[in-house]
CSV table of C-alpha atoms and ligand atoms in Angstrom, one decimal:
chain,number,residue,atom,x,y,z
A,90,UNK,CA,-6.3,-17.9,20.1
A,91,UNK,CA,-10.2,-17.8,19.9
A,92,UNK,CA,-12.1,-19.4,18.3
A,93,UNK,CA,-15.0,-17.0,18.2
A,94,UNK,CA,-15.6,-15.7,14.8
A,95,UNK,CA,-15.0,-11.6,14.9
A,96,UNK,CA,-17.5,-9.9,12.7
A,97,UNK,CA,-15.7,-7.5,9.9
A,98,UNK,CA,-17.8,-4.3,12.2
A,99,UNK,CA,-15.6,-5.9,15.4
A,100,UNK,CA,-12.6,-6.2,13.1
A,101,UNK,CA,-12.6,-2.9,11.7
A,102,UNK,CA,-13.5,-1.4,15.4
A,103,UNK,CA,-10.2,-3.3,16.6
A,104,UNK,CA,-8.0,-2.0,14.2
A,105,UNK,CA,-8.8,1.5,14.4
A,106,UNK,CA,-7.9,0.6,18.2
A,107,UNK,CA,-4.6,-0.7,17.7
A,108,UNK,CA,-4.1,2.4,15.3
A,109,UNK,CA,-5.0,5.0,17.6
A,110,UNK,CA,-3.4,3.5,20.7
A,111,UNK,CA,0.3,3.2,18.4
A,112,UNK,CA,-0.5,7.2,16.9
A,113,UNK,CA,-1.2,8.1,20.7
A,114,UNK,CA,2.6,6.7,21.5
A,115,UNK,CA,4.2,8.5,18.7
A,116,UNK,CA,2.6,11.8,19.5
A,117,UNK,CA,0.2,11.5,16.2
A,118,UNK,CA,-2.9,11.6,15.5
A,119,UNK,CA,-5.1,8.7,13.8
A,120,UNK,CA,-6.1,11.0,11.3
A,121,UNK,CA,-2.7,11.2,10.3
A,122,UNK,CA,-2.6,6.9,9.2
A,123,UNK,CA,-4.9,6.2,6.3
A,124,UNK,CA,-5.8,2.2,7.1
A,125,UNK,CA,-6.0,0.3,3.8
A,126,UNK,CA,-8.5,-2.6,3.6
A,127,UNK,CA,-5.8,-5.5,1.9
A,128,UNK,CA,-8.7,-7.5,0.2
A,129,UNK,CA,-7.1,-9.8,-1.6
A,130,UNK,CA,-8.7,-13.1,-1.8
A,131,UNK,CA,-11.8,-11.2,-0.4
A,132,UNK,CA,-14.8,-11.1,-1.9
A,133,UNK,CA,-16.3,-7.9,-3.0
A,134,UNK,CA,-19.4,-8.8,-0.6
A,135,UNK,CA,-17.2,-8.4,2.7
A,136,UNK,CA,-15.8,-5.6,1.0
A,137,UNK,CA,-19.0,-3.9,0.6
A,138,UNK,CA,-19.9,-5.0,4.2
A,139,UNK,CA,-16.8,-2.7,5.4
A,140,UNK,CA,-17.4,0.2,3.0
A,141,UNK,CA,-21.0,0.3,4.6
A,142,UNK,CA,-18.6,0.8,8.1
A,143,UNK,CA,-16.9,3.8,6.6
A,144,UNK,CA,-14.0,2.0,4.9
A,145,UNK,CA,-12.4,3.5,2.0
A,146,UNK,CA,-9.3,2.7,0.9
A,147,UNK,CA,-8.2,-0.8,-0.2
A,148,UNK,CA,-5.5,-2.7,-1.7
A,149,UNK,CA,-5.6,-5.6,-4.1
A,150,UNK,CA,-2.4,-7.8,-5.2
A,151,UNK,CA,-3.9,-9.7,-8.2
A,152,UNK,CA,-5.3,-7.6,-11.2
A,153,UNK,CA,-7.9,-9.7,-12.9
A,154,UNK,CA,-9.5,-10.4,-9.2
A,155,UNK,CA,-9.0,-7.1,-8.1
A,156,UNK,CA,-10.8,-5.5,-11.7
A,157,UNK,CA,-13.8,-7.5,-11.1
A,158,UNK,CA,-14.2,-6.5,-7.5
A,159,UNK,CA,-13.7,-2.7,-8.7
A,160,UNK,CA,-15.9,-3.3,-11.2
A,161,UNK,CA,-18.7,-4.3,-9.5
A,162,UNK,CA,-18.5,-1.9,-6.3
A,163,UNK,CA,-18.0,1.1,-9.3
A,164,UNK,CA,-21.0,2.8,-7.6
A,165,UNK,CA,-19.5,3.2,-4.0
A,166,UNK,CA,-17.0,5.4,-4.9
A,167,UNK,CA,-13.6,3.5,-3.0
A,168,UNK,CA,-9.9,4.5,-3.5
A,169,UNK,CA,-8.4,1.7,-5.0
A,170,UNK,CA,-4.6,0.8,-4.3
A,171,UNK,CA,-2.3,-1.7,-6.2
A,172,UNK,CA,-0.1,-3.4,-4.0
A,173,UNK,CA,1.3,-6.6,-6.0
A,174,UNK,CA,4.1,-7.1,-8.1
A,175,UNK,CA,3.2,-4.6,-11.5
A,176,UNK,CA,4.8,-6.9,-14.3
A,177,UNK,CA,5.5,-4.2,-17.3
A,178,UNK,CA,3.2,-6.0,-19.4
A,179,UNK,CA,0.1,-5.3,-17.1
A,180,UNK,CA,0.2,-2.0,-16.7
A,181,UNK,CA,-2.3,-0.6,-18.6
A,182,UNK,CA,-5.4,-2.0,-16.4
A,183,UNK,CA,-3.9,-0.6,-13.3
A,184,UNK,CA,-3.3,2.9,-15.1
A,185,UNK,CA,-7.1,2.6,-16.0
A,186,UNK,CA,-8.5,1.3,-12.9
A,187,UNK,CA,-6.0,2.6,-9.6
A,188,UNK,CA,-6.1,5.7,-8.0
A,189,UNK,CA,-2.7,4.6,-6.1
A,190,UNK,CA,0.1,2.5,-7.2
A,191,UNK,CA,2.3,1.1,-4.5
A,192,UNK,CA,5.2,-0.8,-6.1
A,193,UNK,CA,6.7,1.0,-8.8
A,194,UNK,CA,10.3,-0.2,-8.9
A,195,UNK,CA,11.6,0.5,-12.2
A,196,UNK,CA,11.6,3.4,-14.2
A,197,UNK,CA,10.2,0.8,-17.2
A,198,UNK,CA,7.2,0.3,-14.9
A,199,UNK,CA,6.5,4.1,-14.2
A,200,UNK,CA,6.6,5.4,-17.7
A,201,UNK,CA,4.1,3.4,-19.1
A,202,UNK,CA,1.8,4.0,-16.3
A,203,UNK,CA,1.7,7.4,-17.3
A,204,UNK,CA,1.9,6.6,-20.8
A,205,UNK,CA,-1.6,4.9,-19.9
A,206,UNK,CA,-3.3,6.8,-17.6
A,207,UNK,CA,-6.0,8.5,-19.0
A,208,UNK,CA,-5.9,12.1,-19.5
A,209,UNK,CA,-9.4,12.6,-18.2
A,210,UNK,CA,-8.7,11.0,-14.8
A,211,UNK,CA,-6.8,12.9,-12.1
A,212,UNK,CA,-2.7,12.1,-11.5
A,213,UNK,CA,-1.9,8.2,-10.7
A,214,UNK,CA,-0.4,8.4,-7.2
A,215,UNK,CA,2.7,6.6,-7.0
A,216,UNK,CA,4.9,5.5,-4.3
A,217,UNK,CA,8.4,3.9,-4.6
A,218,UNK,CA,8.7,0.1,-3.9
A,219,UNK,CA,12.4,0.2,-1.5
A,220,UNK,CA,14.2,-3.4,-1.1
A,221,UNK,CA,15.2,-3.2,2.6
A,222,UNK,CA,17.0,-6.5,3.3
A,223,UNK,CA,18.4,-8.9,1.0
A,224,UNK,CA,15.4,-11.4,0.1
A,225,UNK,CA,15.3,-12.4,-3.9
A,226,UNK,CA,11.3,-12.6,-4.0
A,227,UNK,CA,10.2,-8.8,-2.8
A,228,UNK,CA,10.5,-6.6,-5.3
A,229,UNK,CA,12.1,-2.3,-4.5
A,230,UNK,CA,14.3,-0.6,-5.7
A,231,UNK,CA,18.1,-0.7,-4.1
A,232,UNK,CA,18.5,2.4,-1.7
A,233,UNK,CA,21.7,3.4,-3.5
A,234,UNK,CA,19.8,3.3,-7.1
A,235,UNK,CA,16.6,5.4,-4.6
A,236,UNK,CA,17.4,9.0,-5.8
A,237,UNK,CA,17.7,8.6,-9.6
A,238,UNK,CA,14.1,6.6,-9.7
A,239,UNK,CA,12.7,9.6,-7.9
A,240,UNK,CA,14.1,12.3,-10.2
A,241,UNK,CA,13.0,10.1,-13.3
A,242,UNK,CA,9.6,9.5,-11.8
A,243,UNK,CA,9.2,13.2,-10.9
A,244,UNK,CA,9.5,14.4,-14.3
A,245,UNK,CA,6.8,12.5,-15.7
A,246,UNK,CA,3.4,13.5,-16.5
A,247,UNK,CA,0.5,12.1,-15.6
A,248,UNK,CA,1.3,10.6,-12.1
A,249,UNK,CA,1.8,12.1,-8.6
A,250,UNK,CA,4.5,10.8,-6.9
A,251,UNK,CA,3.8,10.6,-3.0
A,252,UNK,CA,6.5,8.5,-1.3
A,253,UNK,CA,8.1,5.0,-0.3
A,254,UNK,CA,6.6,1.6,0.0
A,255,UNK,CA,8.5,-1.3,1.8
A,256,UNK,CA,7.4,-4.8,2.8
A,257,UNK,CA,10.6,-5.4,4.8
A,258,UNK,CA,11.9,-9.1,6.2
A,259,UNK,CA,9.3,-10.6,9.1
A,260,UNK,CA,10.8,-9.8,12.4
A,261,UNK,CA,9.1,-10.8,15.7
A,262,UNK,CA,9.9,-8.1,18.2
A,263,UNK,CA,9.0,-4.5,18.1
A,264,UNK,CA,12.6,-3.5,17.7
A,265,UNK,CA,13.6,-5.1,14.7
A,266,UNK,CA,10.4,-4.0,13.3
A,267,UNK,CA,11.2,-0.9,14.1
A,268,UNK,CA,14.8,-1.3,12.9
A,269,UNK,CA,13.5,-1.3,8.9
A,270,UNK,CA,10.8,0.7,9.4
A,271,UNK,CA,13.4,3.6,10.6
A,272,UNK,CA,15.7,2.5,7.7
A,273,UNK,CA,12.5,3.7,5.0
A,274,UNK,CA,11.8,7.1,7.1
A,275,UNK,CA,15.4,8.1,6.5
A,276,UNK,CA,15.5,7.3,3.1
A,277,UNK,CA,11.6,9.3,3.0
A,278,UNK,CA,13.5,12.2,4.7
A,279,UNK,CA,15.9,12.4,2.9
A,280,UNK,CA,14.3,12.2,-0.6
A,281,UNK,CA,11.9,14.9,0.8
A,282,UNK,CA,14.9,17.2,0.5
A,283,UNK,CA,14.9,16.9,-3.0
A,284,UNK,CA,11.1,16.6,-3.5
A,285,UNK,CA,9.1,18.3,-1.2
A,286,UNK,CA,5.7,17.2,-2.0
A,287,UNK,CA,6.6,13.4,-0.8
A,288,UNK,CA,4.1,12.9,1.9
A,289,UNK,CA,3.4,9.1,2.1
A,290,UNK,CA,5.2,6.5,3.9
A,291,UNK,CA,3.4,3.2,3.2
A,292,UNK,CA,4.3,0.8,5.5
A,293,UNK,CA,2.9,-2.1,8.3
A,294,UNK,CA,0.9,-4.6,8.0
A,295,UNK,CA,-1.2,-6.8,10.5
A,296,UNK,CA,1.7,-8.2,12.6
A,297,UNK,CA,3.7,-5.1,12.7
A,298,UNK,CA,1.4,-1.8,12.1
A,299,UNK,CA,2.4,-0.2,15.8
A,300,UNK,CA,6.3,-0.5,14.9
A,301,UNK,CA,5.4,1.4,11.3
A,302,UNK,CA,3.2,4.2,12.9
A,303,UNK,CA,5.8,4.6,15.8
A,304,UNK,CA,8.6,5.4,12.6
A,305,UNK,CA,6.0,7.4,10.7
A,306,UNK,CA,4.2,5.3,8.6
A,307,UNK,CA,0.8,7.6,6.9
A,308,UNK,CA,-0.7,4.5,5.5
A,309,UNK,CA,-0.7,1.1,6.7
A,310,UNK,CA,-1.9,-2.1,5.0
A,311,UNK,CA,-3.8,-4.3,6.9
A,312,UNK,CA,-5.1,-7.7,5.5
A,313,UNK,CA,-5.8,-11.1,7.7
A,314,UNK,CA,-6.1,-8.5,10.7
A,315,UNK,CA,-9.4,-6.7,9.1
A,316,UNK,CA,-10.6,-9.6,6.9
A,317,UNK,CA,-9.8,-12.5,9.0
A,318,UNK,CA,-7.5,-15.5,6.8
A,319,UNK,CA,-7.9,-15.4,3.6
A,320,UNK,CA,-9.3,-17.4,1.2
A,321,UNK,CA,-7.4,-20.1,-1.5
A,322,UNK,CA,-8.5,-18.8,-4.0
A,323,UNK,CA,-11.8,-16.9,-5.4
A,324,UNK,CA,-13.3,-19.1,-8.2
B,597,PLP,C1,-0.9,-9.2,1.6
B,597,PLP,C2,-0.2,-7.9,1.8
B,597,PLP,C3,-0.5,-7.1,2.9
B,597,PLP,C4,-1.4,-7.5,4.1
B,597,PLP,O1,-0.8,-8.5,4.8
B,597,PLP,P1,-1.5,-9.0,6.2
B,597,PLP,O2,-0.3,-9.6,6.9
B,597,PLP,O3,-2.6,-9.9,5.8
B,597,PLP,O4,-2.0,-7.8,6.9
B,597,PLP,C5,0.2,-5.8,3.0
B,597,PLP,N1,1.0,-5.4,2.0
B,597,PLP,C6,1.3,-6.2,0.9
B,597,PLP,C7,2.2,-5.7,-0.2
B,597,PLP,C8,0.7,-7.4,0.8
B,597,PLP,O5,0.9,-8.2,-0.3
C-alpha cells in the first residue's frame, strides 16, 4: 500500500477510471453508472471539495449527521441518497430531506415515506433493499416475499419506485462477486416484467464495483475508495 496521501481530485479521477475501464468490459458506457459519493463520517468540507470536481450524488447512512451536512451544502444543489438502515420511526426527516431512498424493506417503511413526503417536492425515489445471503445484520427483503413489496410499493403515491438495492456477503474474487451481483439482475429482470419503469440497479462498492458494473449495476456506491478511511466519528 502507499503511503502517499491521494488528494479527493486524484481520488475521484481514479474512480471514474476503474468505472470506465469495468463499463468498457461489459459493452457499457460510463454514462450509464451514476457513482455515488458514500460520505458518511465525511465532513461536509471534503464533500464540498468533490462537488466543486463535478460530484453530485451522495449517500449518507446516519440521519442526524447526514441533515446537517445537507443542510449546510443546501445552496449546491446535490442529490441526496439514504443508504442506512430506515428505522420506521425516522422516516419523516428522510421523506423531507432525500431525493433517493435506498433501503426500503418493508411495506411499514414505504408507506410512511409517502405519507411524509411533501406534496410540493417531486416523487421520493425508492429502490428495494434484497437480502441475498443469509447474514442476520443486513437488512432486504427475502427474494420470495420480492414481488408482493413491489406491487404494494407501486401503488403508492408520492414515491417513484426505481429498482433493487443489495449489499451482498464480502467475497474476495471477481466471481463470487459476480455470483450475487447476477443473483439481484435476475431478480431486477424479472420484476421489470411486471414494472416496466424499474431502471436502477444499486449495487458495488469500493472493493467490488467492476463485478457490479459487469452484472449491470446503474449506480454504484463508493465510500473509503473516493473519501479515503473514514473517520470515528464527527463530533
Ligand atoms: C458504507 C457503505 C457503502 C460504501 O462502502 P465502501 O466500502 O466504503 O465503499 C456502500 N453502501 C452502503 C449501504 C454502505 O453502508
Amino acid at each position: 500500500m502507499s503511503t502517499a496521501v491521494a488528494s479527493p481530485a486524484e481520488r475521484l479521477t481514479a474512480i471514474r477510471a476503474r468505472i470506465a475501464v469495468a463499463a468498457e468490459q461489459a459493452g457499457r458506457t460510463s454514462e450509464s453508472i451514476t457513482l455515488i459519493g458514500v460520505s458518511k463520517l465525511q465532513t461536509a468540507a471534503v464533500i464540498a471539495a468533490l462537488a466543486d470536481l463535478g460530484q453530485k450524488d451522495f449517500g449518507e447512512n446516519y440521519l442526524q449527521e447526514a441533515l446537517e451536512k445537507i443542510e449546510s451544502l443546501r445552496s449546491r444543489a446535490l442529490t441526496w441518497h439514504f443508504i442506512g438502515q430506515l428505522q420506521a420511526n425516522k422516516t419523516r426527516p428522510v421523506a423531507e430531506n432525500f431525493d433517493w431512498v435506498h433501503t426500503v424493506d418493508r411495506l411499514k417503511i414505504a408507506s410512511r415515506l409517502a405519507e411524509q413526503r411533501p406534496v410540493h417536492s417531486p416523487p421520493l425515489s425508492v429502490c428495494v433493499q434484497v437480502k441475498l445471503g443469509d447474514e442476520a445484520t443486513k437488512g432486504g427483503v427475502l427474494p420470495a416475499e420480492l414481488p408482493a413489496l413491489l406491487a404494494a410499493i407501486a401503488a403508492l403515491p408520492r414515491l417513484r419506485l426505481r429498482g433493487l438495492m443489495a449489499l451482498p456477503p464480502a467475497e474476495s474474487t471477481l466471481d463470487r462477486q459476480r455470483y450475487w451481483f447476477a443473483e439481484l439482475r435476475l431478480l431486477f429482470e424479472a420484476a421489470r416484467q411486471r414494472h416496466p419503469t424499474l431502471n436502477t440497479l444499486s449495487m458495488g462498492m469500493s472493493s467490488d464495483l467492476e463485478a457490479a458494473i459487469l452484472e449491470g449495476a446503474t449506480q454504484v456506491r463508493i465510500g473509503t475508495a473516493l473519501f479515503g478511511e473514514r473517520l470515528q466519528s464527527l463530533a
